[in-house]
XYZ file of C-alpha atoms in Angstrom:
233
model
C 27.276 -1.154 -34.605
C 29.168 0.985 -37.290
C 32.202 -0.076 -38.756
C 34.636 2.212 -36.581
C 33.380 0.815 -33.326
C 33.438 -2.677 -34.839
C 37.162 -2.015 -35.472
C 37.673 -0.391 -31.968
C 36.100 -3.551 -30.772
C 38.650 -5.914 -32.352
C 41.490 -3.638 -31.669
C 40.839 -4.223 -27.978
C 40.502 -7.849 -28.139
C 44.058 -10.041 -26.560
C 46.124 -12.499 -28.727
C 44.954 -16.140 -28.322
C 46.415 -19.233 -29.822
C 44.840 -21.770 -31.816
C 45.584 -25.889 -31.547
C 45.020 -27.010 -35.489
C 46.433 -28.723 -38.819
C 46.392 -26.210 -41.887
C 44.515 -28.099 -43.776
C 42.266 -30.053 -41.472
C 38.178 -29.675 -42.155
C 37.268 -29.236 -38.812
C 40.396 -26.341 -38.297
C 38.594 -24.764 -41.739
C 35.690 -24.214 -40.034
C 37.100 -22.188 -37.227
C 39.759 -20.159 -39.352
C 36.954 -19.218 -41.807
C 34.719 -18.257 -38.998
C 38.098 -16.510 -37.734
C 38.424 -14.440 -41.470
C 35.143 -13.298 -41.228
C 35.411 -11.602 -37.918
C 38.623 -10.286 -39.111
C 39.976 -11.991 -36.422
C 43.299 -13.801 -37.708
C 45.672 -11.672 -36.775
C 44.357 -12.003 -33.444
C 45.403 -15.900 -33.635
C 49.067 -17.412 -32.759
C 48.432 -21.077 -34.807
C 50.162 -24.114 -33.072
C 50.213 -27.036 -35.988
C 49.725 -30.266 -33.983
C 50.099 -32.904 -37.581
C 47.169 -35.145 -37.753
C 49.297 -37.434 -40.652
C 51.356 -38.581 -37.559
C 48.845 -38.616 -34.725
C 50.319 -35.802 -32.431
C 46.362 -35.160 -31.189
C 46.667 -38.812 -30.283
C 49.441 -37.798 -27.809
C 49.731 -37.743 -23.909
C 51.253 -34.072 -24.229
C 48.276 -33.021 -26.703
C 45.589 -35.239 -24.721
C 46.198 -32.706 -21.538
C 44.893 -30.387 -24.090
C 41.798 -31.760 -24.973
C 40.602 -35.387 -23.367
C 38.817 -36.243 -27.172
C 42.020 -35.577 -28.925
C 40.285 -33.343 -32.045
C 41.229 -30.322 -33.391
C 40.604 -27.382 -33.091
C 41.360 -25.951 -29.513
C 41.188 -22.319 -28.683
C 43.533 -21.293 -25.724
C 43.228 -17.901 -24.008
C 45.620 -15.672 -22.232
C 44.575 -16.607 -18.820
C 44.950 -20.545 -20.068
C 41.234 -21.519 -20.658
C 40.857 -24.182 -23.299
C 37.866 -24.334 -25.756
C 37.385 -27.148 -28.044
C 34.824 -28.190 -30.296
C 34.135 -25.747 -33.904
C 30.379 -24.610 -32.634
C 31.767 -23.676 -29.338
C 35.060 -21.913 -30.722
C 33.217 -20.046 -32.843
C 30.108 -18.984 -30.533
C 32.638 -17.726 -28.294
C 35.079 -15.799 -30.888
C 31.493 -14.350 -32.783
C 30.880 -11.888 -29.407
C 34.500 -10.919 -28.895
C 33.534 -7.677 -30.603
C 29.734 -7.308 -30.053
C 28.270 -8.501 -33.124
C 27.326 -11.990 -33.444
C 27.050 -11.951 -37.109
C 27.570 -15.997 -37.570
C 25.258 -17.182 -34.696
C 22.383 -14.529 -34.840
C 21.350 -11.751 -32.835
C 17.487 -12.615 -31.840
C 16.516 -15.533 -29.877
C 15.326 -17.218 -32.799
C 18.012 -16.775 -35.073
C 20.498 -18.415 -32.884
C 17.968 -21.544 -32.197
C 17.712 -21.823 -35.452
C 21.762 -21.628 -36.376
C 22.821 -24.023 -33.736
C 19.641 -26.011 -35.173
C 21.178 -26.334 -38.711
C 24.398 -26.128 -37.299
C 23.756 -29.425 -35.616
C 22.479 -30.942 -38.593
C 25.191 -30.226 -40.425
C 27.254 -31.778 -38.039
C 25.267 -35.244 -37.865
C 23.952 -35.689 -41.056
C 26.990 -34.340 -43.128
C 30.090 -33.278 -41.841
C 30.757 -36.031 -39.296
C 29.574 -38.795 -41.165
C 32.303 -38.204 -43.978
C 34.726 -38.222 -40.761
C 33.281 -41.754 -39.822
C 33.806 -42.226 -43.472
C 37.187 -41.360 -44.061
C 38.351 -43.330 -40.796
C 36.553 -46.577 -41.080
C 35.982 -46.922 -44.952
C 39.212 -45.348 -46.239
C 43.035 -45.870 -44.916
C 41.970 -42.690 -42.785
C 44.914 -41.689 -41.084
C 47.328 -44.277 -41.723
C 48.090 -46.984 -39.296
C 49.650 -45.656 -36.436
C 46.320 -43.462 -35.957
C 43.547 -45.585 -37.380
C 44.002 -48.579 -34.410
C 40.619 -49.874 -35.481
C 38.864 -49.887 -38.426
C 35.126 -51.130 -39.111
C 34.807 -51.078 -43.341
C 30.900 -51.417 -43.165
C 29.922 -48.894 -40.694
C 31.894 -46.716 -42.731
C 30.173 -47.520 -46.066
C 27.171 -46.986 -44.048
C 28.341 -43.660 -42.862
C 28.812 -43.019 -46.386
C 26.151 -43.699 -47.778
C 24.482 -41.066 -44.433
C 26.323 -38.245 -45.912
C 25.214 -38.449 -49.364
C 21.719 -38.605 -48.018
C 22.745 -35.143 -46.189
C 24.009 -33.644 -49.272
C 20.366 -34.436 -50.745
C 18.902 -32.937 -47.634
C 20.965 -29.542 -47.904
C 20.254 -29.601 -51.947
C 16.534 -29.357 -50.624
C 17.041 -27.165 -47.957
C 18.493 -24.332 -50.205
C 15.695 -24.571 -52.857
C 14.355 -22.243 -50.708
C 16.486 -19.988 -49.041
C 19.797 -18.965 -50.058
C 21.916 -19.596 -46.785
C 21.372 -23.018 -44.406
C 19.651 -21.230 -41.425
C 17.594 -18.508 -43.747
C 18.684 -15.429 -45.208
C 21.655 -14.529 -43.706
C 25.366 -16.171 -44.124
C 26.389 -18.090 -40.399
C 27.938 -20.476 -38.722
C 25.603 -23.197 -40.480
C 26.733 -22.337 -43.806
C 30.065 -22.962 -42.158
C 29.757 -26.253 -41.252
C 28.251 -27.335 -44.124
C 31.410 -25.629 -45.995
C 33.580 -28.529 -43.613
C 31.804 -31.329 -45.058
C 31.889 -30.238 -48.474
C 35.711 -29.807 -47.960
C 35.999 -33.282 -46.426
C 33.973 -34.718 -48.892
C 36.269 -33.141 -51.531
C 39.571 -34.628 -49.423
C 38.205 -38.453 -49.389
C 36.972 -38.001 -52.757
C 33.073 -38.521 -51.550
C 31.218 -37.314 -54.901
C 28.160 -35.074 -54.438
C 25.344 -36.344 -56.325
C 24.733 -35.324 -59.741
C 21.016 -33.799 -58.901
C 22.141 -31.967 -56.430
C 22.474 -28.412 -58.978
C 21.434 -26.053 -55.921
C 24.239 -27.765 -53.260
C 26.840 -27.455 -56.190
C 25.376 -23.927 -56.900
C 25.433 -22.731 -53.456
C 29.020 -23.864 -53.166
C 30.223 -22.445 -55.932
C 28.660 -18.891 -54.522
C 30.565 -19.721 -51.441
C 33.765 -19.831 -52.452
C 33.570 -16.081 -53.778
C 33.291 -15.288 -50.371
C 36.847 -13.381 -49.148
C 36.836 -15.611 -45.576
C 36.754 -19.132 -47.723
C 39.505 -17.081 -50.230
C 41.313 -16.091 -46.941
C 41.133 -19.776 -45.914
C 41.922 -21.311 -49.399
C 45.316 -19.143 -49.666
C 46.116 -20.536 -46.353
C 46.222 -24.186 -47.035
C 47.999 -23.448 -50.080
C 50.550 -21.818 -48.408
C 51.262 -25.609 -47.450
C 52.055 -27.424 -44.320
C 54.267 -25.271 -41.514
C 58.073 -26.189 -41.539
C 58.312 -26.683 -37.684
């Protein structure tokens, strides 16, 4: 696909609105997915504050029955939630899935890594941060179980050793190319930043890696967004 047809493609593509919280690390995964599509100002953003439990609402629960962020609403009112499906769905708006590959075995192997990033990372810092950490505050965290939470802990230091081993031999999480993998590892190095989870000292080619990713414009693009700060409304 050349780059005028990619453009045409985009061009053509309706405005949709996004359920998230600017600086959320599940939201960053689907905004940086969204800047490297060049799809943001395609997006109408709907803050719903995590800090005081709005996804923990009745009025946001008709949303989305697990009460997480993101949630991608089209014109014709279809909800998608969940990052890996928001982002499968927004990478073949305009014909080129560049973040969730283009052969058969490129995508297996995406949503492969993609799914370990989830388990073994990115959603054990969550379990983390809500169970070993004043999470959310009291009016969201209802219940609270320290030890599972160390233990969670303690799971996603064991993934950052995994990825630091992973990328000794490649130079993206799936292979050679940048995807949605990469992405989701990007979210739990973010959360892992936010509760203060250290990455190991050994682990030079995780730090190394990251370091490369943040020259990339879509995590700039995302960056200048959170520093733009939380919305007024």
């Amino acid at each position: 696909m050349t780059i005028a047809s990619q453009q045409t493609g985009v061009s053509s593509i309706p405005q949709m609105k996004i359920y998230d919280w600017f600086d959320g690390p599940y939201p960053a995964r689907v905004r940086i997915a969204l800047a490297e599509k060049e799809l943001l100002p395609k997006i109408d953003f709907v803050s719903v504050n995590l800090w005081t439990g709005e996804h923990k609402e009745p009025e946001f629960l008709a949303i989305n029955y697990s009460g997480t962020l993101p949630v991608l609403e089209l014109q014709d009112g279809t909800l998608i939630a969940e990052c890996t499906a928001i982002t499968q769905y927004l990478d073949t708006l305009d014909g080129n899935p560049s973040l969730t590959g283009q052969t058969p075995l490129e995508k297996g192997l995406i949503h492969m890594m993609t799914k370990r990033a989830e388990i073994e990372f990115l959603d054990a810092v969550s379990v983390y941060f809500h169970h070993a950490t004043p999470g959310l505050g009291p009016k969201v965290e209802l219940y609270q179980n320290a030890e599972w939470g160390a233990k969670m802990g303690e799971k996603a230091i064991r993934g950052m050793r995994y990825f630091d081993n992973l990328l000794k031999s490649r130079p993206f999480i799936a292979g050679d190319t940048f995807s949605m993998a990469d992405i989701a590892v990007l979210g739990g190095m973010i959360f892992a930043s936010l509760v203060k989870l250290a990455v190991p000292e050994e682990c030079v080619v995780l730090k190394a890696w990251h370091a490369k990713m943040q020259e990339r414009p879509s995590v700039q693009t995302w960056r200048a967004l959170v520093e733009q700060g939380a919305p007024k409304s």
